[in-house]
CSV table of C-alpha atoms in Angstrom, one decimal:
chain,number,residue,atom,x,y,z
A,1,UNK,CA,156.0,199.7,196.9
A,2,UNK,CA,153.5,202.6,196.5
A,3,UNK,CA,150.3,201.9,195.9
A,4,UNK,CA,149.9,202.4,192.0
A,5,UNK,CA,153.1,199.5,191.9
A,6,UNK,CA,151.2,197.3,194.3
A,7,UNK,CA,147.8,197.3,192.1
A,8,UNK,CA,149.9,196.8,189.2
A,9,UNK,CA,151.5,193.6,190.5
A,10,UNK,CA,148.4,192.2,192.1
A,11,UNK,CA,147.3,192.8,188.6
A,12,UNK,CA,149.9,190.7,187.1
A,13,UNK,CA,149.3,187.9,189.8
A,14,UNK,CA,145.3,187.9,188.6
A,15,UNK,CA,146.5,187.6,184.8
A,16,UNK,CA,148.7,184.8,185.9
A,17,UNK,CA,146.4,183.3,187.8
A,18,UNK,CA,145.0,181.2,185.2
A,19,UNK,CA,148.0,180.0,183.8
A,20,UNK,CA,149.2,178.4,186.9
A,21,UNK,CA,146.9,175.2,185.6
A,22,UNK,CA,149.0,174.8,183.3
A,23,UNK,CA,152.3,175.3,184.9
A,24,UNK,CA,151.3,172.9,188.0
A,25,UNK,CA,151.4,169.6,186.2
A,26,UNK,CA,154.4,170.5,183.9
A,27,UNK,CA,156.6,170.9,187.1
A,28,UNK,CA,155.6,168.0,188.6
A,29,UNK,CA,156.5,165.8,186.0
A,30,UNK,CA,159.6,167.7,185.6
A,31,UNK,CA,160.0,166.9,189.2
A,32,UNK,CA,159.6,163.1,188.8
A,33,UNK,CA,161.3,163.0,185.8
A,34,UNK,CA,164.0,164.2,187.4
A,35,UNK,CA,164.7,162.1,190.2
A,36,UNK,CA,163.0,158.9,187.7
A,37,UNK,CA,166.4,159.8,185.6
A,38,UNK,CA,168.5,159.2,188.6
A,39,UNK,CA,168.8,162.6,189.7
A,40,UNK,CA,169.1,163.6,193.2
A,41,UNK,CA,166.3,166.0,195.3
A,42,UNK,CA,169.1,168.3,195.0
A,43,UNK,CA,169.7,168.3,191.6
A,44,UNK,CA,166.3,168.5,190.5
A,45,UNK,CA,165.9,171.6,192.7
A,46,UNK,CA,169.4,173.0,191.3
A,47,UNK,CA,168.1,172.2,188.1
A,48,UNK,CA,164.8,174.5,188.2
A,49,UNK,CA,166.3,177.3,190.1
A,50,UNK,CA,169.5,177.6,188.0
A,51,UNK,CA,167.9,177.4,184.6
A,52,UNK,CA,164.1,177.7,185.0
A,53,UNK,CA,163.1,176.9,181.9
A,54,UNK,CA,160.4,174.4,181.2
A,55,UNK,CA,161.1,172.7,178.1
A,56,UNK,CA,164.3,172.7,178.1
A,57,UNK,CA,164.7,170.8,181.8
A,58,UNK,CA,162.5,167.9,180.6
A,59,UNK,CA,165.5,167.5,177.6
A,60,UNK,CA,168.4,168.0,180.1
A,61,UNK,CA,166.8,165.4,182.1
A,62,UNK,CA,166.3,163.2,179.3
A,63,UNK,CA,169.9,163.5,178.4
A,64,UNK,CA,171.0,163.5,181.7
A,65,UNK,CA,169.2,160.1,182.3
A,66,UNK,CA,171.0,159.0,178.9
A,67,UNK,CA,174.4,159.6,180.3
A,68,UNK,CA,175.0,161.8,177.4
A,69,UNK,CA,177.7,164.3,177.6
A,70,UNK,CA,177.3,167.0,179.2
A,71,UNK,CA,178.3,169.7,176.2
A,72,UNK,CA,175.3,168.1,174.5
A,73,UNK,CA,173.0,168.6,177.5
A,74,UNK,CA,174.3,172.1,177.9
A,75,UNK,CA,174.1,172.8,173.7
A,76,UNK,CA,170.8,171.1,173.9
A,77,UNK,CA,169.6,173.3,177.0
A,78,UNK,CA,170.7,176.6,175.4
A,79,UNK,CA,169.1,176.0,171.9
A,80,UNK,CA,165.7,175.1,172.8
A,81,UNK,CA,165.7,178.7,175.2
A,82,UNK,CA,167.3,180.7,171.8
A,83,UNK,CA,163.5,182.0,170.9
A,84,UNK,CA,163.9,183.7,174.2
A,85,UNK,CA,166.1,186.2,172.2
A,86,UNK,CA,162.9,187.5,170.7
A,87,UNK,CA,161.2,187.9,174.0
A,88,UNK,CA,164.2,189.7,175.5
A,89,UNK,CA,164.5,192.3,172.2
A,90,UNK,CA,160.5,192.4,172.0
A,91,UNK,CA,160.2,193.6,176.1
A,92,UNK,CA,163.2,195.8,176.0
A,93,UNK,CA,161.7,199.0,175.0
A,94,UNK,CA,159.6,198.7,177.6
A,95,UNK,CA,161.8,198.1,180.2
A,96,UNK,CA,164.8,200.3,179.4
A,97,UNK,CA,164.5,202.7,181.9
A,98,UNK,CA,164.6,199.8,184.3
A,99,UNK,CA,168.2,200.4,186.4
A,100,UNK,CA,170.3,197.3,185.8
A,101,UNK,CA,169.4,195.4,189.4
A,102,UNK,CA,165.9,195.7,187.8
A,103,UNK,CA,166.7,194.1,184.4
A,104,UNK,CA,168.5,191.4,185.6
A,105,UNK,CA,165.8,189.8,188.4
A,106,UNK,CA,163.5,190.9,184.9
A,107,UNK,CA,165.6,188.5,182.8
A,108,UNK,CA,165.8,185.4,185.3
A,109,UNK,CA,161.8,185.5,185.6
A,110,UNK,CA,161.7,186.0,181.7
A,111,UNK,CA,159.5,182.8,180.5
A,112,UNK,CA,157.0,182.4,177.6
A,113,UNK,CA,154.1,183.4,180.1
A,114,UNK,CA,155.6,186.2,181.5
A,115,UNK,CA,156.7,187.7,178.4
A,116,UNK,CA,153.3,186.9,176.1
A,117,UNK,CA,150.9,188.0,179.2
A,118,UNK,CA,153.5,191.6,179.8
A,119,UNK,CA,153.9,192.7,176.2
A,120,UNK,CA,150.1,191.9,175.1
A,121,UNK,CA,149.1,194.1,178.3
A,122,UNK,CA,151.6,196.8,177.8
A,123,UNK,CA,150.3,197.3,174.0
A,124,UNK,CA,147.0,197.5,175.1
A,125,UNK,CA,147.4,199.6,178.5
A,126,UNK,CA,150.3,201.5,177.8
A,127,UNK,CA,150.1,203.4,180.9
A,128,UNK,CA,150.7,199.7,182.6
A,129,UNK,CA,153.5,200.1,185.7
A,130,UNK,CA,155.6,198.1,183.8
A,131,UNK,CA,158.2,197.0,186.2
A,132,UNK,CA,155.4,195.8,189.3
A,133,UNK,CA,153.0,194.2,186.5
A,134,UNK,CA,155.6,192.0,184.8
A,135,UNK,CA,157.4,191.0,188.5
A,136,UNK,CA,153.5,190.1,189.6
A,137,UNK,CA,152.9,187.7,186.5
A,138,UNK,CA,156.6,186.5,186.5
A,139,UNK,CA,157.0,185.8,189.8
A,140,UNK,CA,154.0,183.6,190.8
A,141,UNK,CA,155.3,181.1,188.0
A,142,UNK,CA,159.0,181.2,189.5
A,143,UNK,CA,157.4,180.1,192.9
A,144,UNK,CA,154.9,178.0,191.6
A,145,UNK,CA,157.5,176.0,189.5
A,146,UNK,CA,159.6,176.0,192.2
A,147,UNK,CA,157.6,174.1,194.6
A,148,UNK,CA,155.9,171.4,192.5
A,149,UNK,CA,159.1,170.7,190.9
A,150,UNK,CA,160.1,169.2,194.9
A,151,UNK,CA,156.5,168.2,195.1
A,152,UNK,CA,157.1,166.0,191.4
A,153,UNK,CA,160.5,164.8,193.3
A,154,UNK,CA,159.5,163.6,196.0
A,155,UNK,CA,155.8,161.8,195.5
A,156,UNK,CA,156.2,161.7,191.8
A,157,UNK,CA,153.7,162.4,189.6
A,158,UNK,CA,150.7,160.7,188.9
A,159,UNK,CA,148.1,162.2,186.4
A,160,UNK,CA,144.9,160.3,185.6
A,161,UNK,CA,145.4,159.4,182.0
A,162,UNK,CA,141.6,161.2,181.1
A,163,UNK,CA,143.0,164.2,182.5
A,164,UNK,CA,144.7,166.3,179.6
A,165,UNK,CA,146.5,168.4,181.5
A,166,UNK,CA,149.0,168.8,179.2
A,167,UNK,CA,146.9,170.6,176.7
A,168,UNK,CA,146.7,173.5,179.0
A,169,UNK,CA,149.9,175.0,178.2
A,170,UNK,CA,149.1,175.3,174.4
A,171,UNK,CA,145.6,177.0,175.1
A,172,UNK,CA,147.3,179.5,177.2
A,173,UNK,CA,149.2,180.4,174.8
A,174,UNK,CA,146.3,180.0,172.6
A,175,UNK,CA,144.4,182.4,174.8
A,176,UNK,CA,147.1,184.9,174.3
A,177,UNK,CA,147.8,184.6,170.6
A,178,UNK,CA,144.4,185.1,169.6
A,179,UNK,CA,144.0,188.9,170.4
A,180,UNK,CA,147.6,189.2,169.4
A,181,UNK,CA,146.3,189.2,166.4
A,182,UNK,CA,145.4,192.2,165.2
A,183,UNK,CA,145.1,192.8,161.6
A,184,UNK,CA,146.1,191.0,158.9
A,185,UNK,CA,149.8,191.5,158.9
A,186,UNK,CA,150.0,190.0,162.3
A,187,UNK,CA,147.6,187.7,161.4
A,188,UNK,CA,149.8,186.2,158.5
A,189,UNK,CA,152.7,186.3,161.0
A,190,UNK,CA,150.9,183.9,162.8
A,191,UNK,CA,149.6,181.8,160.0
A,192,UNK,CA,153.1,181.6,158.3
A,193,UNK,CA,154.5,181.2,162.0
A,194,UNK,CA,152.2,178.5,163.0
A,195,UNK,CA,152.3,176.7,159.7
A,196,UNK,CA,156.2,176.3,159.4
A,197,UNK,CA,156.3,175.3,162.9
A,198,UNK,CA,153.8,172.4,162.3
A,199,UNK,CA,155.9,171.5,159.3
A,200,UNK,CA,158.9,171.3,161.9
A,201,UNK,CA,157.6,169.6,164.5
A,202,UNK,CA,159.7,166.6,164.2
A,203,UNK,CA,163.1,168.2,163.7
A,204,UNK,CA,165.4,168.0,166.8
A,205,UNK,CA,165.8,171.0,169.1
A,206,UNK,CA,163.0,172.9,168.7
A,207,UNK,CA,164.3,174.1,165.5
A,208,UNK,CA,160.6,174.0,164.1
A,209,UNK,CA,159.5,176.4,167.0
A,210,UNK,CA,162.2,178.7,166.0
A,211,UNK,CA,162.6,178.7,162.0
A,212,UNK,CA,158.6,179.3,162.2
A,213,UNK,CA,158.6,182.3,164.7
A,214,UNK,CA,161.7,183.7,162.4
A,215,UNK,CA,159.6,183.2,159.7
A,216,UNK,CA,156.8,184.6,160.9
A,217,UNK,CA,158.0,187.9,162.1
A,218,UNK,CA,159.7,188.4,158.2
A,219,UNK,CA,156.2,187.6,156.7
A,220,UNK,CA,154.5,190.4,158.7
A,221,UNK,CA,157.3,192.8,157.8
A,222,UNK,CA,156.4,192.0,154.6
A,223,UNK,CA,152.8,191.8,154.7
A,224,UNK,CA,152.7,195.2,156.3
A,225,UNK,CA,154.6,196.6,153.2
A,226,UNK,CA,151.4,195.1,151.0
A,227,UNK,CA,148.5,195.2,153.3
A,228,UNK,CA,149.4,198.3,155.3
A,229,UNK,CA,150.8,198.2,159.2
A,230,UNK,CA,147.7,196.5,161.5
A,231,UNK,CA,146.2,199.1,163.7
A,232,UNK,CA,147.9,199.0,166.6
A,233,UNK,CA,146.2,200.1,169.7
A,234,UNK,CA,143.7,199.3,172.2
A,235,UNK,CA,140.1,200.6,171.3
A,236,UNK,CA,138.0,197.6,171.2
A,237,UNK,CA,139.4,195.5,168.5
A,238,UNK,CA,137.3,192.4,168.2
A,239,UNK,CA,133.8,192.0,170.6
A,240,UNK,CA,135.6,191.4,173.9
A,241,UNK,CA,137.9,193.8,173.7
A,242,UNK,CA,137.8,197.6,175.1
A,243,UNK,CA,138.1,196.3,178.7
A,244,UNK,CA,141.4,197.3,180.2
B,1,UNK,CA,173.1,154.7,181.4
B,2,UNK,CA,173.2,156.4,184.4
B,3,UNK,CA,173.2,160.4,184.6
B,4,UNK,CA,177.4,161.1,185.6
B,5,UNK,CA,178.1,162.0,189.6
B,6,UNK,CA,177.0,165.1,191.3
B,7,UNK,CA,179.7,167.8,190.6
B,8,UNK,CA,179.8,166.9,186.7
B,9,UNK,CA,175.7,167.3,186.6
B,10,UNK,CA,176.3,170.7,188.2
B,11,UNK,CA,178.8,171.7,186.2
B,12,UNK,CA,176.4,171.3,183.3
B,13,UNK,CA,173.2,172.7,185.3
B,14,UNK,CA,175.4,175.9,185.6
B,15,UNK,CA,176.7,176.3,182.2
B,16,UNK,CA,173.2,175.5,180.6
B,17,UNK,CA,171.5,178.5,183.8
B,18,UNK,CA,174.1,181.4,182.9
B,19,UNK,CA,174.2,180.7,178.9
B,20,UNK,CA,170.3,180.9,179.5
B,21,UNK,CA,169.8,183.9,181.9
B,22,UNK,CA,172.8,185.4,179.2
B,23,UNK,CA,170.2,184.5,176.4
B,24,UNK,CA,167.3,186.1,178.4
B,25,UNK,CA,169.5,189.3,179.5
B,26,UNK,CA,170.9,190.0,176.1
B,27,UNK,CA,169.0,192.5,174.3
B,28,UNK,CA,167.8,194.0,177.8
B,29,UNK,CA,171.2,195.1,177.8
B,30,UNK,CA,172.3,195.3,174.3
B,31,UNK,CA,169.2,198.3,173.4
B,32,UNK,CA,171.1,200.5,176.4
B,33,UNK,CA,174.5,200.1,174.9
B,34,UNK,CA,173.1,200.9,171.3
B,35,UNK,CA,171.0,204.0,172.5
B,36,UNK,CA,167.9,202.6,172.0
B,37,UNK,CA,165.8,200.8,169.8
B,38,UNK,CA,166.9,200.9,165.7
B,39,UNK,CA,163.3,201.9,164.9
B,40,UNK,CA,163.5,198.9,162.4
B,41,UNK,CA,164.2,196.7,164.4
B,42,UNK,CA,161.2,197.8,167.1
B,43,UNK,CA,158.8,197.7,163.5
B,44,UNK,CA,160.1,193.5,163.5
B,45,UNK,CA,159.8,193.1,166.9
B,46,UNK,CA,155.7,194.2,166.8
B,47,UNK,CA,155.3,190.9,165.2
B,48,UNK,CA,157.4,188.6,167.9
B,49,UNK,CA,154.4,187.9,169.7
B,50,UNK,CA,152.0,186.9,167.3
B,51,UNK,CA,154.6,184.5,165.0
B,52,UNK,CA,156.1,182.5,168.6
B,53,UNK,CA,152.7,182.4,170.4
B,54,UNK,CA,151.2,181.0,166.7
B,55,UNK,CA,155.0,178.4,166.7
B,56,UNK,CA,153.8,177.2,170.2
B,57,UNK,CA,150.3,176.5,169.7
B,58,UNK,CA,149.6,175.2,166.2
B,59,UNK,CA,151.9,172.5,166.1
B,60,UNK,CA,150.8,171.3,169.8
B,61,UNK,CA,146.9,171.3,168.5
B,62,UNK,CA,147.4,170.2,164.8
B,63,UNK,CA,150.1,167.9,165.2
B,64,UNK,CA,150.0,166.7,169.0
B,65,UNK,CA,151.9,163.4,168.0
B,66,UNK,CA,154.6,164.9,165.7
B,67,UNK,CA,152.6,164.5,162.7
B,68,UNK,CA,149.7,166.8,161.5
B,69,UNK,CA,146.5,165.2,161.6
B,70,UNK,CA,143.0,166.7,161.1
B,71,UNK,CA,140.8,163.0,161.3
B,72,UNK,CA,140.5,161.5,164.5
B,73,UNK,CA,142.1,164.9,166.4
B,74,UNK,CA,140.6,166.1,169.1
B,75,UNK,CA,142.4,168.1,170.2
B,76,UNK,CA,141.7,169.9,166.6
B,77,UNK,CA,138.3,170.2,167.4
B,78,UNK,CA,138.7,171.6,171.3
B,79,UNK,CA,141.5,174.0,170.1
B,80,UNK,CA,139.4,175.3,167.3
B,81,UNK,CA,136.7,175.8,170.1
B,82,UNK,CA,139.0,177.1,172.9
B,83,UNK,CA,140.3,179.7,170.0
B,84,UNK,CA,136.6,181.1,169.6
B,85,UNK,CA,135.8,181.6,173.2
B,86,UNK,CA,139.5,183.0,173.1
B,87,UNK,CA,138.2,185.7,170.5
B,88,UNK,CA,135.0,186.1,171.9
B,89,UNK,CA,135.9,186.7,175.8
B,90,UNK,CA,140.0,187.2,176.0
B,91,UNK,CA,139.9,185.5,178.9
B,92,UNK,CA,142.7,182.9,179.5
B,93,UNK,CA,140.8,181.1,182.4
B,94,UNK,CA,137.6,181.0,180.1
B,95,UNK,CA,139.8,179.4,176.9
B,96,UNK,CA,141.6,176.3,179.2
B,97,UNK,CA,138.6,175.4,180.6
B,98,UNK,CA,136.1,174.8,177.6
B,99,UNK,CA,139.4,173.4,175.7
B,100,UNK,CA,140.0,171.0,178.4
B,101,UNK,CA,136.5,170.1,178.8
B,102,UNK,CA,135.9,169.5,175.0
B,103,UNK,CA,138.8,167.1,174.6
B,104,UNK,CA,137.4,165.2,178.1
B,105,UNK,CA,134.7,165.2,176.1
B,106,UNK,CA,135.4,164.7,172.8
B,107,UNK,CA,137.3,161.6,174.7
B,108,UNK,CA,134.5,160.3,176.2
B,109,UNK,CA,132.5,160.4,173.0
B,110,UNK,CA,134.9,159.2,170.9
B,111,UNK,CA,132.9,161.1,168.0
B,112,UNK,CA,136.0,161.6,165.9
């Protein structure tokens, strides 16, 4: 690691940083719920290091702890992780030149945090090490995950119910969306996103989360045909932006 | 019900691991077998991340019980908070913290 990759990964690791509030009490109920669904230690373990996907563990384990077939845990697992087809077409570009080793330890780690903190960074720093700055944000969530999923296991986890812990996940990704935004044809492919989503919520699968980001992406292709393509670019859009 | 024995969970932690890291890997290795990026496509792709971020986090602050509800939601009221210190300082640490602290707060009040 030269020195350029290792300031962009500590870089990584500081946007991170914050998100790790979030991540902590998500695995440790995914720990407990685990071995609470009659899981072993093992499995639990097996379970986060083999698929590493958040949501999609706590349905496996819910399934699992239904004695549902297994197709239907696998089907299940697979659907709710489809909008990761987005993230892996949206980084691409960026990591291309990436030899295939590369790309492949860059798909594992590939999560909703990793992927919304890399590609907002990239746009707005394009001279961004690409490869050290997305292992720095990815990796800290695969250990962190890791490790309280076999903390959750093995004490369980035990929240106080005034603490809303589980609110932090959406206002990272809050935190992110917002100077997403740029313009209004992103902005009304997160309005139309974010609105048929809602509208989705209680259909199975995720299939709300998916038909709304779908949607979204489609309604800012069109909106850019009416309104005009957003700015895209880095110069201070908004009153806290222009730092890099 | 109890979850089946050992080797038949495993056999189902694997399947549902590869089809994901194959969901993951796909277009991180589809783009090099197609030569690049259909310019199009890259155009669609520019919106990925405002049209999932805006899937994730609207229905978990509008509707945080599977319903949409504006009276008596606080977490409404913290989001719509945590989204302005979002605008105003991009910081991610910044935007948890006063959203957590307005719905412990909003909770202790009980205002809405």
């Amino acid at each position: 690691m030269t020195e350029s990759s290792r300031d962009a990964f500590l870089a990584g690791v500081r946007a991170v940083a914050p998100i790790i509030v979030g991540i902590v009490p998500f695995g440790l109920v995914a720990g407990a719920a685990a071995v609470n669904a009659g899981l072993t230690l093992l499995d639990a373990v097996g379970l986060s290091v083999v698929v590493f996907a958040g949501a999609s563990q706590l349905a496996a384990i819910g399934l699992f702890g239904d004695g549902a077939p297994l197709a239907l845990v696998v089907v299940t697992v697979l659907v709710i992780n489809l909008r990761m087809v987005m993230y892996s077409a949206s980084i691409a570009p960026e990591l291309l030149d990436e030899p295939r080793r590369w790309r492949t330890l860059e798909a594992y780690l590939l999560t909703d945090q990793a992927y919304a903190l890399s590609v907002t960074r990239f746009e707005r720093d394009p001279g961004t090490n690409r490869r050290w700055f997305y292992l720095g944000a990815a990796a800290p969530l695969w250990v962190v995950w890791q490790v309280c999923t076999v903390i959750g296991a093995v004490v369980g986890a035990r929240v106080p119910p005034w603490l809303p812990l589980d609110f932090a996940v959406p206002l990272t990704f809050l935190a992110l969306l917002v100077p997403a935004v740029e313009g209004r044809a992103t902005g009304i492919a997160a309005l139309v996103g974010g609105g048929l989503a809602t509208v989705g919520t209680s259909l199975p699968l995720e299939a709300g989360l998916m038909a709304g980001a779908l949607a979204g992406v489609l309604a800012g292709l069109v909106a850019e045909r009416v309104v005009g393509p957003d700015a895209v670019g880095r110069d201070g859009d908004g009153p806290g932006g222009g730092h890099a | 019900m109890s979850p089946p024995p050992g080797p038949q969970v495993w056999l189902a932690i694997v399947a549902a691991g590869l089809g994901t890291f194959l969901i993951r890997a796909s277009f991180l290795f589809l783009f090099e077998r197609m030569g690049g990026v259909p310019p199009r496509l890259e155009r669609a792709l520019a919106y990925v991340p405002a049209a999932v971020l805006a899937a994730l986090v609207v229905p978990a602050i509008v509707a945080p019980d599977g319903t949409a509800s504006v009276v008596g939601n606080d977490r409404l009221l913290a989001g719509a908070l945590a989204a302005l210190v979002a605008w105003r300082t991009e910081s991610v640490l910044a935007t948890i913290v006063v959203g957590m602290v307005a719905l412990v707060v909003l909770g202790q009040v009980g205002v809405v």
